[in-house]
mmCIF file of C-alpha atoms in Angstrom:
data_model
loop_
_atom_site.group_PDB
_atom_site.id
_atom_site.type_symbol
_atom_site.label_atom_id
_atom_site.label_comp_id
_atom_site.label_asym_id
_atom_site.label_seq_id
_atom_site.Cartn_x
_atom_site.Cartn_y
_atom_site.Cartn_z
ATOM 1 C CA THR R 1396 -0.004 0.011 0.046
ATOM 2 C CA LYS R 1397 1.193 3.481 -0.886
ATOM 3 C CA VAL R 1398 0.092 6.938 -0.034
ATOM 4 C CA PHE R 1399 0.621 9.762 -2.520
ATOM 5 C CA LEU R 1400 0.634 13.316 -1.149
ATOM 6 C CA GLY R 1401 1.086 16.385 -3.378
ATOM 7 C CA PRO R 1402 0.012 19.834 -4.258
ATOM 8 C CA ALA R 1403 -2.127 20.669 -7.326
ATOM 9 C CA GLY R 1404 -0.380 20.017 -10.618
ATOM 10 C CA THR R 1405 1.458 16.779 -9.284
ATOM 11 C CA VAL R 1406 1.857 14.398 -12.168
ATOM 12 C CA SER R 1407 2.513 10.665 -12.417
ATOM 13 C CA ARG R 1408 3.725 9.910 -15.946
ATOM 14 C CA LEU R 1409 2.154 7.353 -18.168
ATOM 15 C CA HIS R 1410 2.814 3.807 -17.126
ATOM 16 C CA HIS R 1411 1.277 0.482 -16.251
ATOM 17 C CA ASP R 1412 2.095 -1.235 -12.956
ATOM 18 C CA THR R 1413 4.610 -4.079 -12.543
ATOM 19 C CA TYR R 1414 4.088 -7.823 -12.206
ATOM 20 C CA ALA R 1415 0.813 -7.766 -14.073
ATOM 21 C CA THR R 1416 -0.956 -6.490 -11.019
ATOM 22 C CA HIS R 1417 -4.265 -4.774 -10.951
ATOM 23 C CA VAL R 1418 -4.419 -1.624 -8.979
ATOM 24 C CA TRP R 1419 -6.997 0.540 -7.073
ATOM 25 C CA LEU R 1420 -6.510 4.186 -6.253
ATOM 26 C CA SER R 1421 -8.730 5.830 -3.613
ATOM 27 C CA GLN R 1422 -8.969 9.623 -3.375
ATOM 28 C CA ILE R 1423 -8.746 10.640 0.243
ATOM 29 C CA ARG R 1424 -8.457 14.320 -0.229
ATOM 30 C CA GLY R 1425 -8.773 16.368 -3.256
ATOM 31 C CA ARG R 1426 -9.408 15.557 -6.929
ATOM 32 C CA LYS R 1427 -7.332 13.769 -9.482
ATOM 33 C CA GLN R 1428 -7.559 13.295 -13.255
ATOM 34 C CA PHE R 1429 -6.695 9.953 -14.674
ATOM 35 C CA ILE R 1430 -6.048 9.460 -18.475
ATOM 36 C CA CYS R 1431 -6.132 5.617 -19.097
ATOM 37 C CA TYR R 1432 -5.343 3.427 -22.056
ATOM 38 C CA PRO R 1433 -6.192 -0.236 -22.582
ATOM 39 C CA PRO R 1434 -3.280 -2.835 -22.764
ATOM 40 C CA THR R 1435 -4.035 -3.317 -26.460
ATOM 41 C CA ASP R 1436 -2.681 0.205 -26.997
ATOM 42 C CA SER R 1437 0.733 -0.567 -25.625
ATOM 43 C CA ASP R 1438 2.548 -0.641 -29.068
ATOM 44 C CA MET R 1439 1.200 2.881 -29.691
ATOM 45 C CA LEU R 1440 2.503 4.418 -26.558
ATOM 46 C CA HIS R 1441 6.134 4.561 -27.288
ATOM 47 C CA CYS R 1442 6.917 2.738 -24.121
ATOM 48 C CA THR R 1443 10.127 1.629 -22.305
ATOM 49 C CA VAL R 1444 9.991 -2.007 -20.864
ATOM 50 C CA ASP R 1445 11.527 -3.206 -17.550
ATOM 51 C CA HIS R 1446 12.037 -6.758 -18.549
ATOM 52 C CA GLU R 1447 12.673 -7.807 -14.991
ATOM 53 C CA CYS R 1448 9.191 -7.068 -13.546
ATOM 54 C CA ASP R 1449 7.241 -6.214 -16.715
ATOM 55 C CA GLY R 1450 6.642 -2.606 -15.883
ATOM 56 C CA ARG R 1451 6.321 -0.139 -18.610
ATOM 57 C CA THR R 1452 6.618 3.684 -18.795
ATOM 58 C CA SER R 1453 6.134 6.261 -21.522
ATOM 59 C CA LEU R 1454 7.383 9.792 -22.047
ATOM 60 C CA PHE R 1455 4.134 10.487 -24.033
ATOM 61 C CA ASP R 1456 2.045 13.097 -22.046
ATOM 62 C CA PRO R 1457 -1.569 12.451 -22.950
ATOM 63 C CA SER R 1458 -2.487 15.780 -21.345
ATOM 64 C CA CYS R 1459 -0.487 17.745 -23.946
ATOM 65 C CA PRO R 1460 0.041 15.196 -26.781
ATOM 66 C CA ASP R 1461 2.910 15.647 -29.195
ATOM 67 C CA PHE R 1462 1.929 13.582 -32.113
ATOM 68 C CA VAL R 1463 4.908 14.693 -34.022
ATOM 69 C CA LYS R 1464 7.336 13.296 -31.444
ATOM 70 C CA PHE R 1465 4.936 10.210 -30.739
ATOM 71 C CA PRO R 1466 2.990 9.699 -33.878
ATOM 72 C CA ASP R 1467 1.675 6.227 -32.946
ATOM 73 C CA ALA R 1468 -0.024 7.606 -29.925
ATOM 74 C CA ALA R 1469 -2.569 9.420 -32.184
ATOM 75 C CA ARG R 1470 -4.218 5.980 -32.869
ATOM 76 C CA ALA R 1471 -4.463 5.083 -29.084
ATOM 77 C CA SER R 1472 -7.856 5.350 -27.367
ATOM 78 C CA PRO R 1473 -7.750 7.286 -24.086
ATOM 79 C CA TYR R 1474 -10.363 7.139 -21.354
ATOM 80 C CA THR R 1475 -10.388 10.082 -18.953
ATOM 81 C CA VAL R 1476 -12.042 10.100 -15.413
ATOM 82 C CA ILE R 1477 -11.932 12.592 -12.693
ATOM 83 C CA VAL R 1478 -11.643 10.864 -9.302
ATOM 84 C CA GLU R 1479 -13.263 12.933 -6.563
ATOM 85 C CA GLU R 1480 -12.679 12.864 -2.848
ATOM 86 C CA GLY R 1481 -14.086 9.515 -1.497
ATOM 87 C CA GLU R 1482 -14.029 7.828 -4.917
ATOM 88 C CA THR R 1483 -11.923 4.902 -6.092
ATOM 89 C CA VAL R 1484 -10.718 3.947 -9.599
ATOM 90 C CA VAL R 1485 -9.800 0.373 -10.198
ATOM 91 C CA LEU R 1486 -7.591 -0.572 -13.213
ATOM 92 C CA PRO R 1487 -7.087 -4.127 -14.406
ATOM 93 C CA ALA R 1488 -3.520 -5.450 -15.077
ATOM 94 C CA ARG R 1489 -1.601 -3.662 -17.689
ATOM 95 C CA TRP R 1490 -4.008 -0.869 -18.083
ATOM 96 C CA TRP R 1491 -1.886 2.429 -18.713
ATOM 97 C CA HIS R 1492 -2.573 5.399 -16.443
ATOM 98 C CA TRP R 1493 -1.399 8.982 -16.274
ATOM 99 C CA ALA R 1494 -2.494 11.008 -13.193
ATOM 100 C CA LYS R 1495 -2.585 14.708 -12.313
ATOM 101 C CA SER R 1496 -3.696 16.151 -8.982
ATOM 102 C CA LEU R 1497 -6.263 18.892 -9.784
ATOM 103 C CA THR R 1498 -6.020 20.167 -6.190
ATOM 104 C CA PRO R 1499 -3.879 19.446 -3.203
ATOM 105 C CA SER R 1500 -4.275 15.556 -3.007
ATOM 106 C CA MET R 1501 -3.943 12.464 -0.970
ATOM 107 C CA THR R 1502 -4.276 9.183 -2.697
ATOM 108 C CA LEU R 1503 -4.151 5.643 -1.230
ATOM 109 C CA MET R 1504 -3.025 3.021 -3.720
ATOM 110 C CA ARG R 1505 -2.713 -0.804 -3.671
ATOM 111 C CA ASN R 1506 -1.705 -3.272 -6.113
ATOM 112 C CA PHE R 1507 -3.353 -6.688 -6.019
ATOM 113 C CA VAL R 1508 -3.740 -10.150 -7.595
ATOM 114 C CA ASN R 1509 -6.765 -12.415 -7.967
ATOM 115 C CA GLU R 1510 -7.657 -15.454 -9.863
ATOM 116 C CA VAL R 1511 -7.453 -13.471 -13.167
ATOM 117 C CA ASN R 1512 -3.812 -12.456 -12.945
ATOM 118 C CA LEU R 1513 -2.379 -14.787 -10.288
ATOM 119 C CA GLN R 1514 -0.586 -17.127 -12.600
ATOM 120 C CA GLU R 1515 0.972 -14.384 -14.690
ATOM 121 C CA TYR R 1516 1.949 -12.555 -11.548
ATOM 122 C CA ALA R 1517 3.707 -15.708 -10.198
ATOM 123 C CA ARG R 1518 5.501 -16.216 -13.518
ATOM 124 C CA ILE R 1519 6.754 -12.575 -13.561
ATOM 125 C CA ARG R 1520 7.856 -12.748 -9.949
ATOM 126 C CA GLN R 1521 9.697 -16.004 -10.496
ATOM 127 C CA HIS R 1522 11.458 -14.532 -13.453
ATOM 128 C CA ALA R 1523 12.411 -11.370 -11.429
ATOM 129 C CA CYS R 1524 13.851 -13.682 -8.722
ATOM 130 C CA GLU R 1525 15.938 -15.549 -11.307
ATOM 131 C CA VAL R 1526 17.294 -12.255 -12.810
ATOM 132 C CA ARG R 1527 18.265 -10.980 -9.375
ATOM 133 C CA ALA R 1528 19.898 -14.267 -8.426
ATOM 134 C CA GLN R 1529 22.028 -14.074 -11.724
ATOM 135 C CA ARG R 1530 23.098 -10.536 -10.958
ATOM 136 C CA GLY R 1531 24.373 -11.810 -7.479
ATOM 137 C CA ARG R 1532 26.537 -14.533 -9.025
ATOM 138 C CA GLY R 1533 30.214 -14.126 -9.847
ATOM 139 C CA SER R 1534 31.907 -15.618 -12.777
ATOM 140 C CA SER R 1535 31.998 -18.981 -10.882
ATOM 141 C CA GLY R 1536 28.271 -19.029 -10.722
ATOM 142 C CA VAL R 1537 28.238 -19.033 -6.824
ATOM 143 C CA VAL R 1538 26.094 -16.405 -5.229
ATOM 144 C CA ALA R 1539 28.304 -13.825 -3.731
#
């Protein structure tokens, strides 16, 4: 669980969460705008991939789109929502989201798994553990 605090104008750049987790974000204080994209738009969002934990980020700013610099993003399908104080938005695994605090803001966030994404979550976590173990090995293959 994480708590995000910030003044009006605080931005979380476009990303989807790691390990194929779902996420809920509850607005405790203030108002926040979310611009979201379905996983099927991933190839259009000019993303970078964290191969260890399957997280993705993009420098594309959906609030001020530069379709010259990010031409494929013009084909993506954004969904916009304003989350008011006391409301919660729930995003399934790999849904892209960009967020901006419209007022001073406090947001409670939690990633989660369920029967829909549990197997994929476990596969990605196992891969991440293997990658980390490989980083810890010297040339002899023994963990340092």
